[in-house]
Amino acid sequence: MNQKNAVITGASSGIGAETIRALVEAGFRVFIGARHMDCLDCQTVKRCGWNGRVNPFV
């Protein structure tokens, strides 16, 4: 059980979104947060096809 996890806040754009991309590519399971769930769904998870590797929360 060596799953690496990361938590990113402000994840819907900019540096947060790029950090998510880098962590997912490195094998992390990423938990992302932002003020509005619709921003997370559209801007990061669905756009990049990371369902299952990226878990949004508000």
PDB file of N, CA and C in Angstrom:
ATOM      1  N   MET A   1       0.843  -1.176   0.000  1.00  0.00           N
ATOM      2  CA  MET A   1       0.000   0.000   0.000  1.00  0.00           C
ATOM      3  C   MET A   1       0.887   1.238   0.000  1.00  0.00           C
ATOM      4  N   ASN A   2       1.362   1.614  -1.160  1.00  0.00           N
ATOM      5  CA  ASN A   2       2.249   2.758  -1.295  1.00  0.00           C
ATOM      6  C   ASN A   2       1.647   3.866  -2.132  1.00  0.00           C
ATOM      7  N   GLN A   3       0.320   3.986  -2.124  1.00  0.00           N
ATOM      8  CA  GLN A   3      -0.351   5.033  -2.891  1.00  0.00           C
ATOM      9  C   GLN A   3       0.029   6.396  -2.330  1.00  0.00           C
ATOM     10  N   LYS A   4       0.500   7.276  -3.195  1.00  0.00           N
ATOM     11  CA  LYS A   4       0.826   8.636  -2.790  1.00  0.00           C
ATOM     12  C   LYS A   4      -0.392   9.509  -3.020  1.00  0.00           C
ATOM     13  N   ASN A   5      -0.704  10.358  -2.048  1.00  0.00           N
ATOM     14  CA  ASN A   5      -1.845  11.258  -2.121  1.00  0.00           C
ATOM     15  C   ASN A   5      -1.371  12.693  -1.985  1.00  0.00           C
ATOM     16  N   ALA A   6      -2.119  13.605  -2.606  1.00  0.00           N
ATOM     17  CA  ALA A   6      -1.821  15.033  -2.491  1.00  0.00           C
ATOM     18  C   ALA A   6      -3.134  15.794  -2.403  1.00  0.00           C
ATOM     19  N   VAL A   7      -3.113  16.937  -1.716  1.00  0.00           N
ATOM     20  CA  VAL A   7      -4.269  17.826  -1.621  1.00  0.00           C
ATOM     21  C   VAL A   7      -3.870  19.165  -2.220  1.00  0.00           C
ATOM     22  N   ILE A   8      -4.675  19.648  -3.186  1.00  0.00           N
ATOM     23  CA  ILE A   8      -4.421  20.929  -3.842  1.00  0.00           C
ATOM     24  C   ILE A   8      -5.639  21.817  -3.650  1.00  0.00           C
ATOM     25  N   THR A   9      -5.435  23.021  -3.130  1.00  0.00           N
ATOM     26  CA  THR A   9      -6.520  23.997  -3.033  1.00  0.00           C
ATOM     27  C   THR A   9      -6.325  25.041  -4.122  1.00  0.00           C
ATOM     28  N   GLY A  10      -7.398  25.735  -4.481  1.00  0.00           N
ATOM     29  CA  GLY A  10      -7.315  26.692  -5.581  1.00  0.00           C
ATOM     30  C   GLY A  10      -7.015  25.976  -6.882  1.00  0.00           C
ATOM     31  N   ALA A  11      -7.676  24.842  -7.075  1.00  0.00           N
ATOM     32  CA  ALA A  11      -7.300  23.916  -8.137  1.00  0.00           C
ATOM     33  C   ALA A  11      -7.983  24.138  -9.474  1.00  0.00           C
ATOM     34  N   SER A  12      -8.859  25.113  -9.581  1.00  0.00           N
ATOM     35  CA  SER A  12      -9.652  25.220 -10.809  1.00  0.00           C
ATOM     36  C   SER A  12      -8.927  25.899 -11.960  1.00  0.00           C
ATOM     37  N   SER A  13      -7.793  26.530 -11.705  1.00  0.00           N
ATOM     38  CA  SER A  13      -7.076  27.190 -12.803  1.00  0.00           C
ATOM     39  C   SER A  13      -5.637  27.483 -12.402  1.00  0.00           C
ATOM     40  N   GLY A  14      -4.876  27.975 -13.353  1.00  0.00           N
ATOM     41  CA  GLY A  14      -3.520  28.463 -13.100  1.00  0.00           C
ATOM     42  C   GLY A  14      -2.573  27.431 -12.541  1.00  0.00           C
ATOM     43  N   ILE A  15      -1.809  27.848 -11.540  1.00  0.00           N
ATOM     44  CA  ILE A  15      -0.792  26.991 -10.940  1.00  0.00           C
ATOM     45  C   ILE A  15      -1.409  25.735 -10.337  1.00  0.00           C
ATOM     46  N   GLY A  16      -2.584  25.878  -9.718  1.00  0.00           N
ATOM     47  CA  GLY A  16      -3.249  24.712  -9.133  1.00  0.00           C
ATOM     48  C   GLY A  16      -3.536  23.638 -10.162  1.00  0.00           C
ATOM     49  N   ALA A  17      -4.085  24.041 -11.310  1.00  0.00           N
ATOM     50  CA  ALA A  17      -4.419  23.082 -12.369  1.00  0.00           C
ATOM     51  C   ALA A  17      -3.164  22.415 -12.930  1.00  0.00           C
ATOM     52  N   GLU A  18      -2.105  23.161 -13.097  1.00  0.00           N
ATOM     53  CA  GLU A  18      -0.856  22.587 -13.613  1.00  0.00           C
ATOM     54  C   GLU A  18      -0.211  21.655 -12.592  1.00  0.00           C
ATOM     55  N   THR A  19      -0.351  21.980 -11.317  1.00  0.00           N
ATOM     56  CA  THR A  19       0.180  21.115 -10.265  1.00  0.00           C
ATOM     57  C   THR A  19      -0.548  19.778 -10.265  1.00  0.00           C
ATOM     58  N   ILE A  20      -1.865  19.822 -10.455  1.00  0.00           N
ATOM     59  CA  ILE A  20      -2.647  18.587 -10.541  1.00  0.00           C
ATOM     60  C   ILE A  20      -2.127  17.719 -11.675  1.00  0.00           C
ATOM     61  N   ARG A  21      -1.956  18.307 -12.832  1.00  0.00           N
ATOM     62  CA  ARG A  21      -1.480  17.565 -14.000  1.00  0.00           C
ATOM     63  C   ARG A  21      -0.153  16.871 -13.693  1.00  0.00           C
ATOM     64  N   ALA A  22       0.772  17.607 -13.110  1.00  0.00           N
ATOM     65  CA  ALA A  22       2.090  17.045 -12.812  1.00  0.00           C
ATOM     66  C   ALA A  22       2.002  15.907 -11.796  1.00  0.00           C
ATOM     67  N   LEU A  23       1.178  16.075 -10.775  1.00  0.00           N
ATOM     68  CA  LEU A  23       1.052  15.037  -9.752  1.00  0.00           C
ATOM     69  C   LEU A  23       0.394  13.773 -10.302  1.00  0.00           C
ATOM     70  N   VAL A  24      -0.650  13.935 -11.102  1.00  0.00           N
ATOM     71  CA  VAL A  24      -1.313  12.768 -11.700  1.00  0.00           C
ATOM     72  C   VAL A  24      -0.339  12.016 -12.599  1.00  0.00           C
ATOM     73  N   GLU A  25       0.415  12.739 -13.393  1.00  0.00           N
ATOM     74  CA  GLU A  25       1.396  12.095 -14.269  1.00  0.00           C
ATOM     75  C   GLU A  25       2.486  11.377 -13.477  1.00  0.00           C
ATOM     76  N   ALA A  26       2.741  11.842 -12.244  1.00  0.00           N
ATOM     77  CA  ALA A  26       3.740  11.203 -11.385  1.00  0.00           C
ATOM     78  C   ALA A  26       3.147  10.044 -10.577  1.00  0.00           C
ATOM     79  N   GLY A  27       1.843   9.764 -10.766  1.00  0.00           N
ATOM     80  CA  GLY A  27       1.231   8.615 -10.110  1.00  0.00           C
ATOM     81  C   GLY A  27       0.480   8.902  -8.829  1.00  0.00           C
ATOM     82  N   PHE A  28       0.289  10.155  -8.492  1.00  0.00           N
ATOM     83  CA  PHE A  28      -0.432  10.512  -7.276  1.00  0.00           C
ATOM     84  C   PHE A  28      -1.937  10.407  -7.470  1.00  0.00           C
ATOM     85  N   ARG A  29      -2.654  10.140  -6.383  1.00  0.00           N
ATOM     86  CA  ARG A  29      -4.097  10.343  -6.321  1.00  0.00           C
ATOM     87  C   ARG A  29      -4.257  11.725  -5.703  1.00  0.00           C
ATOM     88  N   VAL A  30      -4.990  12.609  -6.380  1.00  0.00           N
ATOM     89  CA  VAL A  30      -5.035  14.017  -5.992  1.00  0.00           C
ATOM     90  C   VAL A  30      -6.437  14.405  -5.544  1.00  0.00           C
ATOM     91  N   PHE A  31      -6.514  15.070  -4.413  1.00  0.00           N
ATOM     92  CA  PHE A  31      -7.759  15.631  -3.899  1.00  0.00           C
ATOM     93  C   PHE A  31      -7.686  17.131  -4.128  1.00  0.00           C
ATOM     94  N   ILE A  32      -8.681  17.669  -4.848  1.00  0.00           N
ATOM     95  CA  ILE A  32      -8.624  19.078  -5.236  1.00  0.00           C
ATOM     96  C   ILE A  32      -9.778  19.857  -4.631  1.00  0.00           C
ATOM     97  N   GLY A  33      -9.510  21.110  -4.280  1.00  0.00           N
ATOM     98  CA  GLY A  33     -10.534  21.955  -3.692  1.00  0.00           C
ATOM     99  C   GLY A  33     -10.592  23.321  -4.342  1.00  0.00           C
ATOM    100  N   ALA A  34     -11.789  23.877  -4.341  1.00  0.00           N
ATOM    101  CA  ALA A  34     -12.022  25.240  -4.824  1.00  0.00           C
ATOM    102  C   ALA A  34     -13.320  25.726  -4.198  1.00  0.00           C
ATOM    103  N   ARG A  35     -13.637  26.989  -4.426  1.00  0.00           N
ATOM    104  CA  ARG A  35     -14.844  27.555  -3.831  1.00  0.00           C
ATOM    105  C   ARG A  35     -16.128  27.059  -4.473  1.00  0.00           C
ATOM    106  N   HIS A  36     -16.065  26.638  -5.731  1.00  0.00           N
ATOM    107  CA  HIS A  36     -17.275  26.225  -6.443  1.00  0.00           C
ATOM    108  C   HIS A  36     -17.038  24.892  -7.142  1.00  0.00           C
ATOM    109  N   MET A  37     -17.893  23.912  -6.880  1.00  0.00           N
ATOM    110  CA  MET A  37     -17.739  22.583  -7.465  1.00  0.00           C
ATOM    111  C   MET A  37     -17.809  22.608  -8.987  1.00  0.00           C
ATOM    112  N   ASP A  38     -18.659  23.463  -9.572  1.00  0.00           N
ATOM    113  CA  ASP A  38     -18.764  23.484 -11.033  1.00  0.00           C
ATOM    114  C   ASP A  38     -17.448  23.876 -11.684  1.00  0.00           C
ATOM    115  N   CYS A  39     -16.671  24.722 -11.042  1.00  0.00           N
ATOM    116  CA  CYS A  39     -15.352  25.085 -11.581  1.00  0.00           C
ATOM    117  C   CYS A  39     -14.421  23.874 -11.598  1.00  0.00           C
ATOM    118  N   LEU A  40     -14.448  23.098 -10.557  1.00  0.00           N
ATOM    119  CA  LEU A  40     -13.585  21.916 -10.497  1.00  0.00           C
ATOM    120  C   LEU A  40     -13.982  20.885 -11.534  1.00  0.00           C
ATOM    121  N   ASP A  41     -15.268  20.620 -11.667  1.00  0.00           N
ATOM    122  CA  ASP A  41     -15.728  19.613 -12.620  1.00  0.00           C
ATOM    123  C   ASP A  41     -15.354  19.985 -14.043  1.00  0.00           C
ATOM    124  N   CYS A  42     -15.586  21.213 -14.427  1.00  0.00           N
ATOM    125  CA  CYS A  42     -15.362  21.616 -15.819  1.00  0.00           C
ATOM    126  C   CYS A  42     -13.894  21.866 -16.121  1.00  0.00           C
ATOM    127  N   GLN A  43     -13.193  22.530 -15.241  1.00  0.00           N
ATOM    128  CA  GLN A  43     -11.856  23.004 -15.549  1.00  0.00           C
ATOM    129  C   GLN A  43     -10.766  21.960 -15.395  1.00  0.00           C
ATOM    130  N   THR A  44     -10.965  20.985 -14.558  1.00  0.00           N
ATOM    131  CA  THR A  44      -9.859  20.074 -14.298  1.00  0.00           C
ATOM    132  C   THR A  44     -10.183  18.625 -14.587  1.00  0.00           C
ATOM    133  N   VAL A  45     -11.132  18.057 -13.888  1.00  0.00           N
ATOM    134  CA  VAL A  45     -11.361  16.615 -13.964  1.00  0.00           C
ATOM    135  C   VAL A  45     -11.861  16.183 -15.333  1.00  0.00           C
ATOM    136  N   LYS A  46     -12.970  16.726 -15.797  1.00  0.00           N
ATOM    137  CA  LYS A  46     -13.559  16.294 -17.066  1.00  0.00           C
ATOM    138  C   LYS A  46     -12.693  16.678 -18.252  1.00  0.00           C
ATOM    139  N   ARG A  47     -12.139  17.866 -18.222  1.00  0.00           N
ATOM    140  CA  ARG A  47     -11.325  18.345 -19.344  1.00  0.00           C
ATOM    141  C   ARG A  47     -10.119  17.447 -19.572  1.00  0.00           C
ATOM    142  N   CYS A  48      -9.539  16.953 -18.519  1.00  0.00           N
ATOM    143  CA  CYS A  48      -8.295  16.203 -18.636  1.00  0.00           C
ATOM    144  C   CYS A  48      -8.484  14.694 -18.580  1.00  0.00           C
ATOM    145  N   GLY A  49      -9.709  14.231 -18.329  1.00  0.00           N
ATOM    146  CA  GLY A  49      -9.962  12.796 -18.294  1.00  0.00           C
ATOM    147  C   GLY A  49      -9.318  12.088 -17.126  1.00  0.00           C
ATOM    148  N   TRP A  50      -9.245  12.743 -15.986  1.00  0.00           N
ATOM    149  CA  TRP A  50      -8.585  12.160 -14.824  1.00  0.00           C
ATOM    150  C   TRP A  50      -9.555  11.559 -13.827  1.00  0.00           C
ATOM    151  N   ASN A  51     -10.747  11.200 -14.245  1.00  0.00           N
ATOM    152  CA  ASN A  51     -11.723  10.610 -13.330  1.00  0.00           C
ATOM    153  C   ASN A  51     -11.117   9.394 -12.646  1.00  0.00           C
ATOM    154  N   GLY A  52     -11.273   9.331 -11.347  1.00  0.00           N
ATOM    155  CA  GLY A  52     -10.703   8.239 -10.572  1.00  0.00           C
ATOM    156  C   GLY A  52      -9.355   8.566  -9.968  1.00  0.00           C
ATOM    157  N   ARG A  53      -8.587   9.437 -10.592  1.00  0.00           N
ATOM    158  CA  ARG A  53      -7.280   9.846 -10.059  1.00  0.00           C
ATOM    159  C   ARG A  53      -7.371  11.180  -9.341  1.00  0.00           C
ATOM    160  N   VAL A  54      -8.395  11.978  -9.705  1.00  0.00           N
ATOM    161  CA  VAL A  54      -8.587  13.300  -9.112  1.00  0.00           C
ATOM    162  C   VAL A  54      -9.954  13.320  -8.449  1.00  0.00           C
ATOM    163  N   ASN A  55      -9.982  13.724  -7.185  1.00  0.00           N
ATOM    164  CA  ASN A  55     -11.206  13.708  -6.393  1.00  0.00           C
ATOM    165  C   ASN A  55     -11.533  15.115  -5.909  1.00  0.00           C
ATOM    166  N   PRO A  56     -12.546  15.766  -6.498  1.00  0.00           N
ATOM    167  CA  PRO A  56     -12.864  17.143  -6.112  1.00  0.00           C
ATOM    168  C   PRO A  56     -13.643  17.229  -4.802  1.00  0.00           C
ATOM    169  N   PHE A  57     -13.424  18.322  -4.071  1.00  0.00           N
ATOM    170  CA  PHE A  57     -14.225  18.650  -2.888  1.00  0.00           C
ATOM    171  C   PHE A  57     -14.351  20.160  -2.798  1.00  0.00           C
ATOM    172  N   VAL A  58     -15.399  20.617  -2.105  1.00  0.00           N
ATOM    173  CA  VAL A  58     -15.622  22.061  -1.935  1.00  0.00           C
ATOM    174  C   VAL A  58     -15.578  22.374  -0.463  1.00  0.00           C
TER     175      VAL A  58
END
